[in-house]
Coordinates of C-alpha atoms in Angstrom, one line a residue:
Chain A
M1 CA 0.0 0.0 0.0
S2 CA 2.7 2.5 1.0
R3 CA 4.7 1.6 -2.1
V4 CA 1.8 2.4 -4.4
R5 CA 1.3 5.8 -2.7
K6 CA 5.0 6.7 -3.0
N7 CA 5.0 6.1 -6.7
A8 CA 1.9 8.1 -7.4
P9 CA 3.1 11.5 -8.8
G10 CA 2.5 14.7 -6.8
R11 CA 0.9 17.7 -8.3
I12 CA 2.4 21.0 -9.4
L13 CA 0.8 24.0 -7.6
V14 CA 1.4 27.3 -9.4
V15 CA 0.9 29.9 -6.7
G16 CA 0.6 33.7 -7.3
S17 CA 2.2 35.8 -4.5
G18 CA 0.1 38.9 -5.1
P19 CA 1.3 42.5 -5.3
G20 CA 3.9 42.5 -2.5
D21 CA 2.5 42.6 1.0
P22 CA 2.4 38.9 2.2
A23 CA -1.0 39.6 3.9
L24 CA -2.4 40.0 0.4
L25 CA -1.8 36.3 -0.4
T26 CA -5.0 34.3 -0.6
V27 CA -5.8 32.0 2.3
H28 CA -5.6 29.1 -0.2
A29 CA -2.1 30.1 -1.3
R30 CA -0.9 30.7 2.3
N31 CA -2.1 27.2 3.3
I32 CA -0.4 25.6 0.3
L33 CA 2.9 27.4 1.1
A34 CA 2.8 26.3 4.7
A35 CA 2.2 22.7 3.7
A36 CA 4.9 22.7 1.0
R37 CA 8.1 20.7 1.2
L38 CA 9.6 21.9 -2.0
A39 CA 9.1 25.3 -3.7
F40 CA 10.7 26.9 -6.8
T41 CA 10.5 30.7 -6.6
D42 CA 11.2 33.7 -8.8
P43 CA 13.6 36.3 -7.5
D44 CA 11.0 39.1 -7.4
V45 CA 8.7 37.3 -4.9
D46 CA 8.6 39.1 -1.6
K47 CA 10.9 37.6 1.1
G48 CA 8.0 37.7 3.5
V49 CA 6.2 35.3 1.1
T50 CA 9.0 32.8 0.6
A51 CA 9.5 32.7 4.4
L52 CA 6.1 31.1 4.7
V53 CA 7.2 28.0 2.7
G54 CA 7.1 24.8 4.8
T55 CA 6.2 26.5 8.1
D56 CA 3.9 23.5 8.9
H57 CA 7.0 21.3 9.0
G58 CA 9.3 23.3 11.2
V59 CA 13.0 22.5 11.4
D60 CA 15.0 19.2 11.5
A61 CA 15.6 18.2 15.1
E62 CA 19.3 17.3 14.5
S63 CA 20.6 19.9 12.1
G64 CA 18.2 22.8 13.0
E65 CA 17.7 23.4 9.2
P66 CA 14.2 24.0 7.8
I67 CA 12.7 20.7 6.5
A68 CA 11.1 22.4 3.5
E69 CA 13.3 23.6 0.6
V70 CA 13.1 26.8 -1.4
R71 CA 15.0 26.8 -4.7
P72 CA 15.3 29.5 -7.4
A73 CA 13.5 28.6 -10.6
L74 CA 16.4 28.7 -13.1
G75 CA 16.5 28.7 -16.9
E76 CA 14.0 28.9 -19.8
P77 CA 10.4 28.1 -19.1
S78 CA 10.8 24.7 -20.7
E79 CA 13.7 23.8 -18.4
V80 CA 11.8 25.0 -15.3
A81 CA 8.8 22.9 -16.4
K82 CA 11.0 19.9 -16.8
T83 CA 12.4 20.3 -13.3
L84 CA 9.0 20.7 -11.8
V85 CA 7.6 17.6 -13.6
A86 CA 10.6 15.5 -12.5
E87 CA 10.2 16.5 -8.9
A88 CA 6.4 15.9 -9.0
K89 CA 7.1 12.4 -10.4
N90 CA 9.1 11.7 -7.3
G91 CA 5.8 11.6 -5.5
H92 CA 5.6 15.0 -3.8
N93 CA 3.6 18.1 -4.5
V94 CA 5.8 20.8 -5.9
V95 CA 5.1 24.6 -5.5
R96 CA 5.9 27.0 -8.2
L97 CA 5.9 30.5 -6.6
V98 CA 5.6 33.5 -8.9
S99 CA 5.0 37.2 -8.2
G100 CA 1.6 38.7 -8.9
D101 CA -1.0 36.5 -10.7
P102 CA 0.4 33.5 -12.5
L103 CA -1.4 33.6 -15.9
T104 CA -0.6 37.2 -16.5
T105 CA 3.1 36.5 -17.0
D106 CA 4.2 35.2 -20.4
S107 CA 7.0 33.0 -19.1
V108 CA 4.8 31.4 -16.5
I109 CA 2.2 30.7 -19.2
A110 CA 4.9 29.0 -21.2
E111 CA 5.8 26.8 -18.2
V112 CA 2.2 25.8 -17.6
T113 CA 1.7 25.0 -21.3
A114 CA 4.8 22.7 -21.1
I115 CA 3.5 21.1 -17.9
A116 CA 0.0 20.6 -19.4
R117 CA 1.6 18.4 -22.2
T118 CA 2.7 15.9 -19.5
Q119 CA 0.5 13.6 -17.4
V120 CA 1.4 15.4 -14.2
Q121 CA -1.6 17.3 -12.7
F122 CA -1.3 21.0 -11.9
E123 CA -3.3 23.7 -10.3
I124 CA -3.3 27.5 -10.7
I125 CA -3.7 29.5 -7.5
P126 CA -4.4 33.0 -8.7
G127 CA -2.8 36.0 -6.9
L128 CA -4.2 39.5 -6.4
P129 CA -3.1 41.3 -9.6
S130 CA -1.2 44.5 -9.0
S131 CA -3.2 46.1 -11.8
S132 CA -6.3 46.2 -9.5
S133 CA -4.8 46.3 -6.0
V134 CA -2.1 49.0 -6.5
P135 CA -4.6 51.6 -7.9
S136 CA -6.9 50.7 -4.9
Y137 CA -4.0 51.4 -2.5
A138 CA -3.1 54.6 -4.3
G139 CA -6.7 56.0 -4.0
M140 CA -7.9 55.4 -7.5
A141 CA -11.2 53.6 -8.1
L142 CA -11.0 51.8 -11.5
G143 CA -14.7 51.1 -11.7
S144 CA -16.3 48.4 -13.6
G145 CA -14.1 48.5 -16.7
H146 CA -10.4 49.2 -17.5
T147 CA -7.7 48.1 -19.8
E148 CA -4.3 46.8 -18.7
A149 CA -1.1 46.2 -20.6
D150 CA 2.6 45.5 -20.0
V151 CA 4.5 48.2 -21.9
R152 CA 7.8 46.4 -21.2
G153 CA 7.1 44.2 -24.1
E154 CA 5.5 44.7 -27.5
V155 CA 2.4 47.0 -27.5
D156 CA -0.3 47.7 -29.9
W157 CA -0.4 51.5 -29.1
S158 CA -3.3 52.3 -31.4
A159 CA -5.5 49.7 -29.8
L160 CA -4.3 50.8 -26.3
A161 CA -5.1 54.4 -27.0
A162 CA -8.6 53.5 -28.3
A163 CA -9.4 51.2 -25.4
P164 CA -12.2 52.2 -22.9
G165 CA -11.9 53.2 -19.3
P166 CA -8.7 54.0 -17.4
L167 CA -5.5 52.3 -18.5
V168 CA -3.3 50.4 -16.1
L169 CA 0.2 49.9 -17.4
H170 CA 3.1 47.9 -16.0
A171 CA 6.4 49.6 -16.7
T172 CA 9.8 50.7 -15.5
S173 CA 11.0 54.3 -15.7
A174 CA 12.8 53.5 -19.0
H175 CA 9.4 53.0 -20.7
L176 CA 7.7 56.2 -19.6
A177 CA 8.9 58.4 -22.4
E178 CA 7.8 56.1 -25.2
T179 CA 4.5 55.3 -23.5
A180 CA 3.5 58.9 -23.2
S181 CA 4.5 59.9 -26.7
A182 CA 2.9 56.8 -28.3
L183 CA -0.4 57.3 -26.5
V184 CA -0.5 61.0 -27.5
E185 CA 0.5 60.2 -31.0
H186 CA -2.5 57.8 -31.2
G187 CA -5.0 60.3 -30.0
L188 CA -4.9 60.8 -26.2
A189 CA -4.6 64.4 -25.0
P190 CA -1.2 65.4 -23.6
Q191 CA -3.2 66.8 -20.6
T192 CA -4.6 63.3 -19.7
P193 CA -3.9 62.8 -16.0
A194 CA -1.5 59.9 -15.1
A195 CA -0.2 58.6 -11.8
I196 CA 2.9 56.5 -11.3
T197 CA 3.0 54.2 -8.3
V198 CA 6.2 52.5 -7.0
N199 CA 6.4 49.7 -4.3
G200 CA 2.6 49.3 -4.5
T201 CA 0.7 48.0 -1.4
T202 CA 3.9 48.1 0.8
R203 CA 4.7 50.7 3.3
Q204 CA 7.2 52.1 0.9
Q205 CA 4.5 52.8 -1.7
R206 CA 4.7 56.2 -3.3
T207 CA 2.6 57.8 -6.0
V208 CA 3.6 60.6 -8.3
E209 CA 0.9 62.5 -10.2
A210 CA 1.5 63.9 -13.7
T211 CA 0.0 64.2 -17.1
L212 CA 1.0 62.3 -20.3
A213 CA 3.0 65.4 -21.2
T214 CA 5.0 65.4 -17.9
L215 CA 5.0 61.6 -17.3
N216 CA 8.7 61.0 -18.1
D217 CA 10.0 63.9 -16.1
A218 CA 7.8 63.0 -13.1
G219 CA 8.9 59.3 -13.0
S220 CA 12.4 59.2 -14.4
E221 CA 13.9 58.8 -10.9
L222 CA 11.7 55.9 -9.8
V223 CA 13.4 52.6 -9.4
G224 CA 11.8 49.2 -9.9
S225 CA 8.4 48.0 -11.2
L226 CA 5.9 50.8 -11.7
V227 CA 2.1 50.8 -12.1
V228 CA 1.0 53.7 -14.3
T229 CA -2.7 54.6 -14.1
V230 CA -3.9 56.9 -17.0
G231 CA -7.3 58.6 -17.1
K232 CA -9.7 60.9 -15.4
V233 CA -9.7 58.6 -12.3
V234 CA -6.3 60.0 -11.4
S235 CA -7.8 63.5 -10.7
H236 CA -10.1 62.1 -7.9
R237 CA -7.1 60.7 -6.1
N238 CA -6.9 63.4 -3.4
K239 CA -10.3 62.3 -2.1
M240 CA -9.6 58.6 -1.8
S241 CA -6.0 58.3 -1.0
W242 CA -6.4 56.4 2.3
W243 CA -3.1 54.5 2.3
E244 CA -0.4 57.1 1.6
S245 CA -2.3 60.0 3.4
R246 CA -2.3 58.5 6.9
A247 CA -1.0 60.6 9.7
L248 CA 2.3 58.8 10.2
Y249 CA 2.7 57.3 6.7
G250 CA 6.2 56.1 5.9
W251 CA 7.6 57.3 9.2
K252 CA 10.0 54.9 10.9
V253 CA 9.3 54.9 14.6
L254 CA 11.5 53.4 17.2
V255 CA 9.6 51.2 19.7
P256 CA 11.9 50.8 22.7
R257 CA 10.0 48.4 24.9
T258 CA 10.3 44.9 26.2
K259 CA 9.8 42.2 23.7
D260 CA 6.3 41.2 25.0
Q261 CA 5.0 44.7 25.0
A262 CA 6.1 45.9 21.6
G263 CA 3.3 44.1 19.6
D264 CA 0.4 46.3 20.8
M265 CA 2.2 49.6 20.1
S266 CA 3.5 48.4 16.8
D267 CA 0.0 47.4 15.7
R268 CA -1.3 50.9 16.5
L269 CA 1.6 52.5 14.6
V270 CA 0.9 50.3 11.6
T271 CA -2.7 51.4 11.6
H272 CA -1.6 55.0 11.2
G273 CA 0.9 54.1 8.4
A274 CA 4.2 54.1 10.3
I275 CA 6.9 51.5 10.1
P276 CA 7.6 50.4 13.7
M277 CA 11.2 49.4 14.5
E278 CA 11.0 47.3 17.6
V279 CA 14.1 47.6 19.7
P280 CA 13.9 45.7 23.1
T281 CA 16.1 48.2 24.9
I282 CA 14.2 47.9 28.2
A283 CA 14.2 44.7 30.3
V284 CA 12.0 44.2 33.3
E285 CA 13.9 42.0 35.8
P286 CA 13.5 40.9 39.5
P287 CA 15.8 42.8 41.9
R288 CA 19.3 41.3 42.1
S289 CA 19.0 41.0 45.9
P290 CA 16.0 41.0 48.2
A291 CA 17.7 43.8 50.2
Q292 CA 17.5 46.2 47.3
M293 CA 13.7 45.7 47.1
E294 CA 13.2 45.9 50.8
R295 CA 15.1 49.2 51.0
S296 CA 12.7 50.6 48.4
V297 CA 9.5 49.4 50.0
K298 CA 10.7 50.6 53.4
G299 CA 11.4 54.0 52.0
L300 CA 7.9 54.2 50.6
V301 CA 6.3 53.2 54.0
D302 CA 8.6 55.5 56.0
G303 CA 7.6 58.4 53.9
R304 CA 11.3 58.8 53.0
Y305 CA 10.2 59.4 49.4
Q306 CA 8.3 62.6 48.5
W307 CA 7.5 61.6 45.0
V308 CA 6.7 58.3 43.2
V309 CA 6.9 58.9 39.4
F310 CA 5.3 56.4 37.0
T311 CA 7.1 57.0 33.7
S312 CA 5.5 54.2 31.7
T313 CA 3.7 50.9 31.9
N314 CA 7.0 49.5 33.1
A315 CA 7.1 51.7 36.2
Chain B
M1 CA -8.1 57.1 29.7
S2 CA -10.7 54.6 28.9
R3 CA -13.3 57.3 28.2
V4 CA -11.0 59.0 25.7
R5 CA -10.5 55.6 23.9
K6 CA -14.2 54.9 23.7
N7 CA -14.8 58.3 22.1
A8 CA -12.1 57.8 19.5
P9 CA -14.0 56.7 16.3
G10 CA -13.3 53.4 14.7
R11 CA -12.3 52.9 11.1
I12 CA -14.4 51.6 8.2
L13 CA -12.8 48.6 6.5
V14 CA -14.1 47.9 3.0
V15 CA -13.3 44.3 2.4
G16 CA -13.5 42.5 -1.0
S17 CA -14.7 38.9 -0.7
G18 CA -13.1 37.7 -4.0
P19 CA -14.8 35.6 -6.7
G20 CA -16.6 33.0 -4.5
D21 CA -14.5 30.4 -2.9
P22 CA -13.8 31.6 0.7
A23 CA -10.3 30.2 0.4
L24 CA -9.6 32.9 -2.2
L25 CA -10.0 35.7 0.4
T26 CA -6.8 37.4 1.2
V27 CA -5.1 36.6 4.5
H28 CA -5.6 40.3 5.4
A29 CA -9.3 40.1 4.7
R30 CA -9.7 36.9 6.6
N31 CA -8.0 38.3 9.7
I32 CA -10.1 41.5 9.6
L33 CA -13.4 39.4 9.3
A34 CA -12.4 37.2 12.2
A35 CA -11.7 40.2 14.4
A36 CA -14.8 42.1 13.4
R37 CA -17.7 42.7 15.8
L38 CA -20.0 44.4 13.2
A39 CA -20.2 43.8 9.5
F40 CA -22.5 45.1 6.8
T41 CA -22.7 42.8 3.9
D42 CA -24.1 42.6 0.3
P43 CA -26.5 39.7 -0.5
D44 CA -24.2 38.3 -3.2
V45 CA -21.3 37.6 -0.8
D46 CA -20.7 33.9 -0.3
K47 CA -22.2 32.4 2.9
G48 CA -18.8 30.8 3.6
V49 CA -17.3 34.3 3.8
T50 CA -20.0 35.9 6.0
A51 CA -19.6 32.9 8.3
L52 CA -16.0 34.0 9.1
V53 CA -17.2 37.3 10.6
G54 CA -16.4 37.5 14.3
T55 CA -15.0 34.0 14.7
D56 CA -12.3 35.4 17.1
H57 CA -15.0 36.4 19.5
G58 CA -17.1 33.2 19.7
V59 CA -20.5 33.1 21.3
D60 CA -22.1 34.8 24.3
A61 CA -21.8 32.5 27.3
E62 CA -25.4 33.2 28.4
S63 CA -27.4 33.4 25.2
G64 CA -25.3 31.2 23.0
E65 CA -25.6 33.8 20.3
P66 CA -22.6 34.9 18.3
I67 CA -21.0 38.1 19.7
A68 CA -20.4 39.6 16.3
E69 CA -23.2 40.9 14.2
V70 CA -23.7 40.7 10.5
R71 CA -26.3 43.0 9.0
P72 CA -27.4 43.6 5.4
A73 CA -26.2 46.8 3.8
L74 CA -29.5 48.4 2.9
G75 CA -30.4 51.4 0.8
E76 CA -28.7 53.8 -1.5
P77 CA -24.9 54.2 -1.3
S78 CA -25.3 57.5 0.6
E79 CA -27.5 55.9 3.2
V80 CA -25.2 52.9 3.6
A81 CA -22.3 55.3 4.0
K82 CA -24.2 57.3 6.7
T83 CA -24.9 54.1 8.7
L84 CA -21.2 53.0 8.5
V85 CA -20.0 56.4 9.6
A86 CA -22.5 56.5 12.5
E87 CA -21.4 53.1 13.7
A88 CA -17.7 53.9 13.4
K89 CA -18.3 57.1 15.4
N90 CA -19.5 54.8 18.2
G91 CA -15.9 53.8 18.6
H92 CA -15.7 50.4 16.9
N93 CA -14.2 49.3 13.6
V94 CA -16.9 48.6 11.1
V95 CA -16.5 46.1 8.2
R96 CA -18.2 46.7 4.9
L97 CA -18.1 43.3 3.1
V98 CA -18.7 43.4 -0.7
S99 CA -18.4 40.6 -3.3
G100 CA -15.4 40.7 -5.6
D101 CA -13.0 43.7 -5.5
P102 CA -14.4 46.8 -3.8
L103 CA -13.3 49.6 -6.2
T104 CA -14.6 47.8 -9.3
T105 CA -18.3 48.3 -8.3
D106 CA -19.9 51.7 -8.9
S107 CA -22.2 51.6 -5.9
V108 CA -19.3 50.7 -3.6
I109 CA -17.2 53.6 -5.1
A110 CA -20.1 55.9 -4.3
E111 CA -20.2 54.7 -0.7
V112 CA -16.4 55.2 -0.3
T113 CA -16.6 58.6 -1.9
A114 CA -19.3 59.6 0.7
I115 CA -17.2 58.2 3.5
A116 CA -14.1 60.1 2.3
R117 CA -16.0 63.4 2.8
T118 CA -16.2 62.7 6.5
Q119 CA -13.4 62.6 9.1
V120 CA -13.8 58.9 9.7
Q121 CA -10.8 56.8 8.5
F122 CA -11.3 54.0 6.0
E123 CA -9.3 51.3 4.4
I124 CA -9.8 49.3 1.2
I125 CA -8.9 45.7 1.3
P126 CA -8.9 44.5 -2.3
G127 CA -10.4 41.1 -3.3
L128 CA -9.3 38.8 -6.0
P129 CA -11.2 40.1 -9.1
S130 CA -13.3 37.5 -10.9
S131 CA -12.0 39.0 -14.2
S132 CA -8.6 37.5 -13.6
S133 CA -9.3 34.5 -11.4
V134 CA -12.3 33.0 -13.2
P135 CA -10.5 32.7 -16.6
S136 CA -7.5 31.1 -14.6
Y137 CA -9.9 28.5 -13.2
A138 CA -11.4 28.0 -16.6
G139 CA -8.1 27.3 -18.3
M140 CA -7.6 30.6 -20.1
A141 CA -4.3 32.5 -19.7
L142 CA -5.0 36.2 -20.2
G143 CA -1.4 37.1 -20.5
S144 CA 0.1 40.5 -19.8
G145 CA -2.8 42.5 -21.2
H146 CA -6.5 42.4 -21.4
T147 CA -9.6 44.7 -21.3
E148 CA -12.5 44.2 -18.9
A149 CA -15.9 45.7 -18.9
D150 CA -19.3 45.3 -17.2
V151 CA -21.8 45.0 -20.0
R152 CA -24.7 45.1 -17.5
G153 CA -24.4 48.9 -17.6
E154 CA -23.6 51.4 -20.3
V155 CA -20.9 50.3 -22.7
D156 CA -18.8 52.1 -25.2
W157 CA -19.0 49.3 -27.8
S158 CA -16.7 50.9 -30.3
A159 CA -13.9 51.4 -27.8
L160 CA -14.4 47.9 -26.4
A161 CA -14.2 46.3 -29.9
A162 CA -11.1 48.3 -30.6
A163 CA -9.4 47.4 -27.3
P164 CA -6.3 45.2 -27.3
G165 CA -5.9 41.6 -26.0
P166 CA -8.7 39.3 -24.7
L167 CA -11.9 40.9 -23.4
V168 CA -13.3 39.8 -20.1
L169 CA -16.9 40.8 -19.7
H170 CA -19.3 40.7 -16.7
A171 CA -22.8 39.8 -17.8
T172 CA -25.9 37.8 -17.3
S173 CA -27.5 35.7 -20.0
A174 CA -29.9 38.6 -20.8
H175 CA -26.9 40.6 -22.1
L176 CA -25.3 38.0 -24.4
A177 CA -27.3 38.8 -27.6
E178 CA -26.6 42.5 -27.5
T179 CA -22.9 42.0 -26.5
A180 CA -22.3 39.7 -29.5
S181 CA -24.1 41.8 -32.0
A182 CA -22.6 45.0 -30.8
L183 CA -19.0 43.7 -30.9
V184 CA -19.5 42.2 -34.4
E185 CA -21.1 45.5 -35.6
H186 CA -18.0 47.4 -34.4
G187 CA -15.6 45.1 -36.2
L188 CA -14.9 41.8 -34.4
A189 CA -15.3 38.7 -36.6
P190 CA -18.4 36.6 -35.8
Q191 CA -16.1 33.6 -35.6
T192 CA -14.1 35.1 -32.7
P193 CA -14.0 32.4 -30.0
A194 CA -15.8 33.2 -26.7
A195 CA -16.3 31.2 -23.5
I196 CA -19.0 31.8 -20.8
T197 CA -18.2 30.7 -17.2
V198 CA -20.8 30.4 -14.5
N199 CA -20.2 29.9 -10.8
G200 CA -16.5 30.7 -11.3
T201 CA -13.9 29.2 -8.9
T202 CA -16.5 27.1 -7.1
R203 CA -17.1 23.4 -7.5
Q204 CA -20.2 24.3 -9.5
Q205 CA -18.1 26.1 -12.1
R206 CA -19.1 25.4 -15.7
T207 CA -17.7 26.8 -18.9
V208 CA -19.4 26.8 -22.3
E209 CA -17.5 27.5 -25.4
A210 CA -18.9 29.4 -28.4
T211 CA -18.2 32.1 -30.9
L212 CA -19.6 35.6 -31.0
A213 CA -22.1 34.2 -33.6
T214 CA -23.3 31.4 -31.3
L215 CA -22.8 33.2 -27.9
N216 CA -26.5 33.9 -27.1
D217 CA -27.6 30.3 -28.0
A218 CA -24.8 28.8 -26.0
G219 CA -25.4 30.8 -22.8
S220 CA -29.2 31.6 -22.8
E221 CA -29.9 28.9 -20.2
L222 CA -27.1 30.0 -17.7
V223 CA -28.4 31.5 -14.5
G224 CA -26.5 34.1 -12.4
S225 CA -23.4 36.2 -12.9
L226 CA -21.4 35.2 -16.0
V227 CA -17.8 35.9 -16.9
V228 CA -17.5 36.0 -20.7
T229 CA -14.0 35.7 -22.2
V230 CA -13.6 36.8 -25.8
G231 CA -10.5 36.2 -28.0
K232 CA -8.0 33.7 -29.3
V233 CA -7.1 32.6 -25.7
V234 CA -10.4 30.6 -25.6
S235 CA -9.2 28.2 -28.3
H236 CA -6.2 27.1 -26.1
R237 CA -8.6 26.2 -23.3
N238 CA -8.5 22.4 -23.9
K239 CA -4.8 22.3 -23.0
M240 CA -5.0 24.2 -19.7
S241 CA -8.4 23.4 -18.2
W242 CA -7.1 22.0 -14.9
W243 CA -10.1 22.8 -12.7
E244 CA -13.1 21.5 -14.7
S245 CA -11.2 18.6 -16.3
R246 CA -10.3 16.7 -13.1
A247 CA -11.3 13.0 -12.9
L248 CA -14.2 13.4 -10.5
Y249 CA -15.1 17.0 -11.3
G250 CA -18.5 18.0 -10.0
W251 CA -19.4 14.5 -8.8
K252 CA -21.1 14.4 -5.4
V253 CA -19.6 11.5 -3.5
L254 CA -21.1 10.0 -0.3
V255 CA -18.4 9.5 2.4
P256 CA -20.1 7.1 4.9
R257 CA -17.4 7.0 7.7
T258 CA -17.1 7.9 11.3
K259 CA -16.8 11.7 11.9
D260 CA -13.1 11.6 12.7
Q261 CA -12.2 9.6 9.6
A262 CA -14.1 11.6 7.0
G263 CA -11.6 14.5 6.7
D264 CA -8.8 12.6 5.0
M265 CA -11.0 10.9 2.4
S266 CA -12.8 14.2 1.7
D267 CA -9.6 16.0 1.2
R268 CA -8.5 13.5 -1.4
L269 CA -11.9 13.7 -3.2
V270 CA -11.6 17.5 -3.3
T271 CA -8.2 17.2 -4.9
H272 CA -9.8 15.3 -7.8
G273 CA -12.7 17.7 -8.1
A274 CA -15.4 15.9 -6.3
I275 CA -17.9 17.3 -3.8
P276 CA -17.7 15.1 -0.7
M277 CA -20.9 14.6 1.3
E278 CA -19.9 13.4 4.7
V279 CA -22.5 11.2 6.3
P280 CA -21.3 9.7 9.6
T281 CA -23.3 6.4 9.1
I282 CA -20.7 4.2 10.8
A283 CA -19.9 4.3 14.5
V284 CA -17.0 2.4 16.1
E285 CA -18.0 1.4 19.6
P286 CA -16.7 -0.9 22.4
P287 CA -18.6 -4.2 22.6
R288 CA -21.8 -3.9 24.7
S289 CA -20.8 -6.8 26.9
P290 CA -17.3 -8.4 27.5
A291 CA -18.9 -11.8 26.8
Q292 CA -19.5 -10.8 23.1
M293 CA -15.8 -9.9 22.7
E294 CA -14.6 -13.0 24.4
R295 CA -16.7 -15.3 22.2
S296 CA -15.1 -13.7 19.1
V297 CA -11.6 -13.9 20.3
K298 CA -12.1 -17.5 21.5
G299 CA -13.5 -18.4 18.0
L300 CA -10.4 -17.0 16.4
V301 CA -8.0 -18.9 18.7
D302 CA -10.0 -22.2 18.5
G303 CA -9.8 -22.1 14.7
R304 CA -13.6 -22.0 14.6
Y305 CA -13.4 -19.2 11.9
Q306 CA -12.0 -20.1 8.5
W307 CA -11.9 -16.6 7.2
V308 CA -11.2 -13.2 8.7
V309 CA -12.3 -10.5 6.3
F310 CA -11.0 -6.9 6.7
T311 CA -13.5 -4.8 4.8
S312 CA -12.2 -1.3 5.6
T313 CA -10.0 0.6 8.1
N314 CA -12.8 0.0 10.6
A315 CA -12.5 -3.8 10.5

């Protein structure tokens, strides 16, 4: 019985990590990652997400090493697919972890197509696409229709300029100049509002507003993956910018408390947009000798102290 | 101190429930729902999702009623907003639970706009949009660009027909005839492949393939919200249809075992697409009298039995 089971191939689970913040993983994806023993990951997946792989299994009692393994997905899509299929045939489920939403990335689609030609079963666990979540975090309501495109590859500019609703574009700063001029050339007004968001959904998120005419100047300094939102919806941003407009947004705040106490304060700081830096600088310890304590209490009772000052919850 | 806290207003948390399956909620949304004491929900949110509200708080010791409250969100967006703001001013966080992704529904955008005019803080917790997840579950890879629209409202058909990449449309069967004829009228070929998916991401998901010419005939019987995918991507569906093509897809399977045992079998059935119906028909109990047991053991030892048959793990 156990031999039969061992020879039955595992499945390949293609998991989307979402836009960045590990809390934006789906519950399904989080459970799959925790139960995984072997995952192949892309370099752009957030470290907080890869840290969740195999948490159900803990560490090896002898070596202290995690039991689950996370390896980089190396090579062309066909090679990655071959590796995944070979591992699944060994009898274990294999996780393929990709950033964003799996079937919106051409190389991931190529991998899945190659896997689908084999007998090994696979599943797609969609991730929150940055095209919808990043505008939400930047205070822009896309509404019931929009068009998205990745302008880092080939683009049908005339179709894109003719498309309805707001445009959501994936780009880097190197693509801003061409994007703006091509859209204007194909009929959009140079005054069309546009917003560029970097580090979307994380506490490093930053949004710069511009128009197509000023897009390149406004975004040329931004590093990394950008989400560019184009259309009227950008001009309503000031009303709805709930994430970046919080009172302490982006502030790093030192939380010098004991380890046990920091959680509560940090949670409250996070609510207001700050980035708490917990530093356990204070320790609460029993007095080294009973005499110390007795002297203090005696002083209180004798009336030797005129003041007792409570400086914090530790006092 | 406690008075000040009580008077500080709570926040309004607008939570997207995703496409249907509660496991496709984000971890962030799931945590917020579990911690909630008061939620206002739309009628089309999955029952499995509303059941998660307030699970951190359990039930009242005396009455046995859940401590958290789930109420329907009634009235126009401005009225809903007023209710949410009033409750938040009472000092508690208030959850507004909507199906799908909050800022893709016009009425929800109107609510958030009204809330944003007040001093009460709000957050948007995006949900997995059905426009990306349903095609993924139906075996269609949208790739890096697509255009989505809700054809249940006003539509700019000429812009939609001119848009790049696959189209993902939200509709009911009543909109299929107009959708197909309008897209053909504005330039799409009647032979353009199209797929209609109903009950997306759930185990009742079903996809019907057609062309724009046959769209209305193919989908006229489908009840409920439909996701219509239009474009070449539909023709590759047979390769990638991992969800609906599983061996036991959609089969209801009776699992007549003891309560404790059912989980394992059910999990395996779910993996292969079946819908397990757990019926605890078997009970494993100690023998009523020691004499019964002794007779059986004696029979075994004496060689009175020629056969011992193990019929299941319960034998």
